[in-house]
CSV table of C-alpha atoms in Angstrom, one decimal:
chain,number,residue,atom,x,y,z
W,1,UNK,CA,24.4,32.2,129.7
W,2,UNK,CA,28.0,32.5,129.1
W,3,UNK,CA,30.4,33.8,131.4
W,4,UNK,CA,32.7,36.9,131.0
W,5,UNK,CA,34.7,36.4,128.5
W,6,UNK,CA,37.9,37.4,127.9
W,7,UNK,CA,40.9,37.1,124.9
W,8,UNK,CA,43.3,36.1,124.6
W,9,UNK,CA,43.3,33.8,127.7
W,10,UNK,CA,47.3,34.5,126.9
W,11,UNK,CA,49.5,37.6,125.1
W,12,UNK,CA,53.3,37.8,124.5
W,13,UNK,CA,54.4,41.6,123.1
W,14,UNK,CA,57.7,42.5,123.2
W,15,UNK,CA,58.9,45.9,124.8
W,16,UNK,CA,57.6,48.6,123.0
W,17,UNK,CA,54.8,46.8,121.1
W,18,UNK,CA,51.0,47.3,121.8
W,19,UNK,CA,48.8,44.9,123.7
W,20,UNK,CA,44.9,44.6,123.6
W,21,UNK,CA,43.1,43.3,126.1
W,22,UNK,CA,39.3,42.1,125.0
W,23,UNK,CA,36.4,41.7,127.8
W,24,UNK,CA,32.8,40.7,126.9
W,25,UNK,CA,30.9,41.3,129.4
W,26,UNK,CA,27.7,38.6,130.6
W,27,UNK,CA,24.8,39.2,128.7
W,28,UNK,CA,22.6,42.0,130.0
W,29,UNK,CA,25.3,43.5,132.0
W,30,UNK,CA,26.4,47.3,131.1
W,31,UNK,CA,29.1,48.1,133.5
W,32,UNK,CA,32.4,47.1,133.1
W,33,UNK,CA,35.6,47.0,135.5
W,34,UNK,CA,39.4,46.1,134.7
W,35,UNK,CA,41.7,45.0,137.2
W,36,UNK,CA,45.6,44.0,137.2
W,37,UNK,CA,46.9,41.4,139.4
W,38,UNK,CA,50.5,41.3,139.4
W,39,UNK,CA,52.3,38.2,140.9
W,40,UNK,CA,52.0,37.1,144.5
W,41,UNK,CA,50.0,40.5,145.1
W,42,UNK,CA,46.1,41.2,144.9
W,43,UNK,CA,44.1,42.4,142.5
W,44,UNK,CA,44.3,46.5,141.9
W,45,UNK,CA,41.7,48.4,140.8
W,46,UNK,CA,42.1,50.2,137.3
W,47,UNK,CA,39.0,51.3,135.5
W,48,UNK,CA,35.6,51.2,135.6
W,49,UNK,CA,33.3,51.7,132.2
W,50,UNK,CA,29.5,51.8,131.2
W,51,UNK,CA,28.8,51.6,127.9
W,52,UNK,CA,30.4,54.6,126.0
W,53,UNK,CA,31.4,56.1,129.8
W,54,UNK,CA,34.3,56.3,131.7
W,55,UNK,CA,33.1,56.5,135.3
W,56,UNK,CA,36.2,55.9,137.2
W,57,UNK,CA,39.8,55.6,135.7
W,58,UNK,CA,41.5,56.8,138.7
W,59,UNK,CA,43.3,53.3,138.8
W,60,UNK,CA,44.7,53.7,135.0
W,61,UNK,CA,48.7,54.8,135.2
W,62,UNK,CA,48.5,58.0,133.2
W,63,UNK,CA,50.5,56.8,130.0
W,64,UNK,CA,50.3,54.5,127.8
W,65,UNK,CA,46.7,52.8,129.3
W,66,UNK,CA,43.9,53.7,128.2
W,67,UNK,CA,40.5,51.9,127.9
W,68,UNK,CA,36.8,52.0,126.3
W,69,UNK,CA,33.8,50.2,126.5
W,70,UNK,CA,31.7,50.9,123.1
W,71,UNK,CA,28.2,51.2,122.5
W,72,UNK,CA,28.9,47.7,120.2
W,73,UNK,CA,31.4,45.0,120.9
W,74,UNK,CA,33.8,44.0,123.6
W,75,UNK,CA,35.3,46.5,126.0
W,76,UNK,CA,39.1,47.4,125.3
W,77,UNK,CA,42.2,47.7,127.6
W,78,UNK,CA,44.9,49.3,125.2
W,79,UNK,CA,48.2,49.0,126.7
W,80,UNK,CA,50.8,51.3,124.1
W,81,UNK,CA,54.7,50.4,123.9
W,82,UNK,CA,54.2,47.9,126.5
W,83,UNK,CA,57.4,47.1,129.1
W,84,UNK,CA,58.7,44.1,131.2
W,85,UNK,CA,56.7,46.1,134.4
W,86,UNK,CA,53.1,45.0,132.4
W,87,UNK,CA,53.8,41.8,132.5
W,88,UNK,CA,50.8,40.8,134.8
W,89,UNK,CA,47.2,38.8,134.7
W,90,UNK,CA,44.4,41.8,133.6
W,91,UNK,CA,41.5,40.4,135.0
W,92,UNK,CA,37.7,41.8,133.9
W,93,UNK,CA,34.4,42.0,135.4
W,94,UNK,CA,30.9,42.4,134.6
W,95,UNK,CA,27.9,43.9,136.6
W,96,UNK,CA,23.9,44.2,135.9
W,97,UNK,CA,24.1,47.6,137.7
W,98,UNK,CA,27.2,49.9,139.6
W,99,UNK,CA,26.0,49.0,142.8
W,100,UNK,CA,27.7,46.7,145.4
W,101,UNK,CA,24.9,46.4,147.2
W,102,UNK,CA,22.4,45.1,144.6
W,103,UNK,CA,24.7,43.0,142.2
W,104,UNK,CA,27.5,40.8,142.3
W,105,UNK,CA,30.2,41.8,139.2
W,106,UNK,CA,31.1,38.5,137.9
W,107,UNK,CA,35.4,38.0,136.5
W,108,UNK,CA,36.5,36.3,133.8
W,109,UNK,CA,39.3,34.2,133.9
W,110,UNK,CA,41.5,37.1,132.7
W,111,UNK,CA,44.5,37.6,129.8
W,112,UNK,CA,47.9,36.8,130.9
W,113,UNK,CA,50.5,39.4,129.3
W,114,UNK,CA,53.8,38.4,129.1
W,115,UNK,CA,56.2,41.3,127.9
W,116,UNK,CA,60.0,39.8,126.4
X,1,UNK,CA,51.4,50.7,154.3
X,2,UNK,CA,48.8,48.8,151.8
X,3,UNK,CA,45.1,49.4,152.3
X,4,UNK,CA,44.6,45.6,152.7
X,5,UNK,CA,46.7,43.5,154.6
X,6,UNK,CA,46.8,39.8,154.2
X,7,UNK,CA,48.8,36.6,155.2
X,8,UNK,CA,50.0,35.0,151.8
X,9,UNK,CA,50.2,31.2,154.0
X,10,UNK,CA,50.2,29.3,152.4
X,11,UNK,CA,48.6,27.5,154.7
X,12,UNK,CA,47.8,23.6,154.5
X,13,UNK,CA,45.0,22.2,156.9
X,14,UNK,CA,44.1,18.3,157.0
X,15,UNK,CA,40.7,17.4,155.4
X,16,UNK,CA,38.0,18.5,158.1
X,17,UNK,CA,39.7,21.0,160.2
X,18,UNK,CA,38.6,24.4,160.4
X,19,UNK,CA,40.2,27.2,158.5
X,20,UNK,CA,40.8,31.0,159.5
X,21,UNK,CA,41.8,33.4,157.0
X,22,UNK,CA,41.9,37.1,157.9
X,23,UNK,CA,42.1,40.6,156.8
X,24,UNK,CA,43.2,44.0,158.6
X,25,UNK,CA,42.8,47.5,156.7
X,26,UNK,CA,43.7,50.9,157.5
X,27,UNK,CA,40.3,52.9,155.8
X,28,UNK,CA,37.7,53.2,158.2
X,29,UNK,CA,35.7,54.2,155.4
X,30,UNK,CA,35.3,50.6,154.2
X,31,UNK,CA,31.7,49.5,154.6
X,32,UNK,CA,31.6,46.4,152.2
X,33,UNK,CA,33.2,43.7,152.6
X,34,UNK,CA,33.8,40.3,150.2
X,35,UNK,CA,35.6,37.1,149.8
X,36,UNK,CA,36.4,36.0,146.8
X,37,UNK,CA,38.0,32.4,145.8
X,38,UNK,CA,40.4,32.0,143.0
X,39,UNK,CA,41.4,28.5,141.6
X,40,UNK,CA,44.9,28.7,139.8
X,41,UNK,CA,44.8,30.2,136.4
X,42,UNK,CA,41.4,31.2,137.1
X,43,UNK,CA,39.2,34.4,137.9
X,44,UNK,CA,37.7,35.5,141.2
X,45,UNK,CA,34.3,34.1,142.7
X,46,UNK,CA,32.2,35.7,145.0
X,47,UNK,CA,32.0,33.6,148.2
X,48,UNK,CA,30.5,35.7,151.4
X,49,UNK,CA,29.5,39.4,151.3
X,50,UNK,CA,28.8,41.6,154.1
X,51,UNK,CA,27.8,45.0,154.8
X,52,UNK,CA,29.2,46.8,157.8
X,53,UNK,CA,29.7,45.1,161.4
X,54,UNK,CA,28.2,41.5,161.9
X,55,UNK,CA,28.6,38.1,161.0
X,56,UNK,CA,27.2,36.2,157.9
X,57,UNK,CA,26.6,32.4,157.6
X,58,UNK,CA,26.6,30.1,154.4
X,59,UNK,CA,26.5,26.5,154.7
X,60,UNK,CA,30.3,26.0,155.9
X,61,UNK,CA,31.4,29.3,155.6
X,62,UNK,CA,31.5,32.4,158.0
X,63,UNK,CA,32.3,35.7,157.7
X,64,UNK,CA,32.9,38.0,160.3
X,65,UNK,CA,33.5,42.0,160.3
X,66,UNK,CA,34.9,43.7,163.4
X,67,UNK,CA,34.5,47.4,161.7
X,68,UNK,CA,36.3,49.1,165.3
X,69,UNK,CA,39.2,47.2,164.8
X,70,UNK,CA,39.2,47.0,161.1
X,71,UNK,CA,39.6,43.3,161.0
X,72,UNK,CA,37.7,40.6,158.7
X,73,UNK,CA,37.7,36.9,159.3
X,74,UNK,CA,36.4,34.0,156.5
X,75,UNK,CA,35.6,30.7,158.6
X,76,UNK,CA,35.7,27.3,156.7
X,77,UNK,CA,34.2,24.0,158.8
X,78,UNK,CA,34.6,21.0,157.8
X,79,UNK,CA,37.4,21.8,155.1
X,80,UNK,CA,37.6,19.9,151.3
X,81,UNK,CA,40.7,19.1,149.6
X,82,UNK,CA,38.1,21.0,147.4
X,83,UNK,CA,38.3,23.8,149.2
X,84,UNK,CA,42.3,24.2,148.3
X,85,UNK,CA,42.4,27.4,146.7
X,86,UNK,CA,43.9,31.4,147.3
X,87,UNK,CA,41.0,33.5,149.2
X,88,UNK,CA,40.9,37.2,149.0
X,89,UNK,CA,39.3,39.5,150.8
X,90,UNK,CA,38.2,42.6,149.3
X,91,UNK,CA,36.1,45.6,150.6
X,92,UNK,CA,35.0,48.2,148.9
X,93,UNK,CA,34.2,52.4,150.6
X,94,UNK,CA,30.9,52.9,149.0
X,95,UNK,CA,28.4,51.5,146.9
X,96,UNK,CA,29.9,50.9,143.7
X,97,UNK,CA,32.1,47.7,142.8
X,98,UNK,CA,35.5,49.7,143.0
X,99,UNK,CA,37.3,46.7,145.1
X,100,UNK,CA,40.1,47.0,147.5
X,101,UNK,CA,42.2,43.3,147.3
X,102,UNK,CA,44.1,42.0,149.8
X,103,UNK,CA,46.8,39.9,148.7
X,104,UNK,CA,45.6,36.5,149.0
X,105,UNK,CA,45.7,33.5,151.2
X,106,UNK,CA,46.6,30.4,150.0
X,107,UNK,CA,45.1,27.2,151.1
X,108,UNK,CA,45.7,23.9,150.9
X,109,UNK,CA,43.2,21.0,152.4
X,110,UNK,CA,45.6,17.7,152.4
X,111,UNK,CA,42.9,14.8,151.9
């Protein structure tokens, strides 16, 4: 059973391109969370999808993110006309269910943005 | 003032020794709490989780949670150069896996 999987392991946009971020989620698991993790700080929450749902985006800076997890195919973090500030690793996780308590959301090894 | 407080270290123990890596946060309304190790250039693993006040054991690890003065301890025995890695805590206010990192602790077990 494969891991969370996430592409590309590395990006390079320059300032004002777009960048997408891919996450597959382990098999069987239906809700999705994105986190960023900017250098020498902790991760920080950003969004939190089940399929074809947003449940909680209150993470997401309010331009130029935005995110989707589709009925088919790999959840998307869209980042539009990128700067040097999104430079960061975006790191994904995976859950069976929502809740803490029952399940353990599993990260991938994340996508490392560089913006030049 | 962040949610989450954390001492970066890094800290470097000799093989064996016992390591103590903490946590303070400001939201009482934190009821889960987790550590996580991350190998470099990797993602988070789930090490210890606890609900609420208490202690939890597992094999050489301990974690503690002092809920009245918002303070969270991860106790290695017996440390491996294996064991060399950044430990986060996280905790999390209800029962949903919206996570709340500290920073990151860095550890290194010379051999």
């Amino acid at each position: 059973n494969a891991g969370v999987m996430q592409n590309p392991r590395h990006l390079v946009r320059r300032r004002g391109q777009e960048a997408r971020l891919r996450c597959s989620p382990m098999k069987g698991h239906s809700h999705v969370y994105w986190y960023r993790q900017l250098p020498e700080e902790g991760l920080k929450f950003m969004v939190y999808l089940q399929k074809e749902n947003i449940i909680d985006e209150s993470g997401m800076p309010k331009e130029r993110f935005s995110a989707e997890f589709p009925k088919e195919g790999p959840s998307i973090l869209r980042i539009q006309q990128v700067v040097r500030g999104d430079s960061a690793a975006y790191f994904c996780a995976s859950s069976l269910t929502g809740q803490t308590m029952n399940t353990e959301a599993f990260f991938g090894q994340g996508t490392r943005l560089t913006v030049v | 003032q962040k949610e989450v407080e954390q001492d970066p270290g890094p800290l470097s123990v000799p093989e064996g020794a016992i390591v103590s890596l903490n946590c303070t946060y400001s939201n009482s309304a934190f009821q889960y709490f987790m550590w996580y190790r991350q190998y470099s250039r990797k993602g988070p693993e789930l090490l210890m989780y606890t609900y609420s006040s208490g202690n939890k054991e597992d094999g050489r690890f301990t974690a503690q949670v002092d809920k009245s003065s918002k303070y969270i301890s991860l106790f290695i025995r017996d440390s491996q150069p294996s064991d060399s890695a950044t430990y986060l805590c996280a905790m999390s206010e209800n029962n949903f896996n919206k996570f709340y990192f500290g920073s990151g602790t860095k550890l290194n077990v010379k051999p």
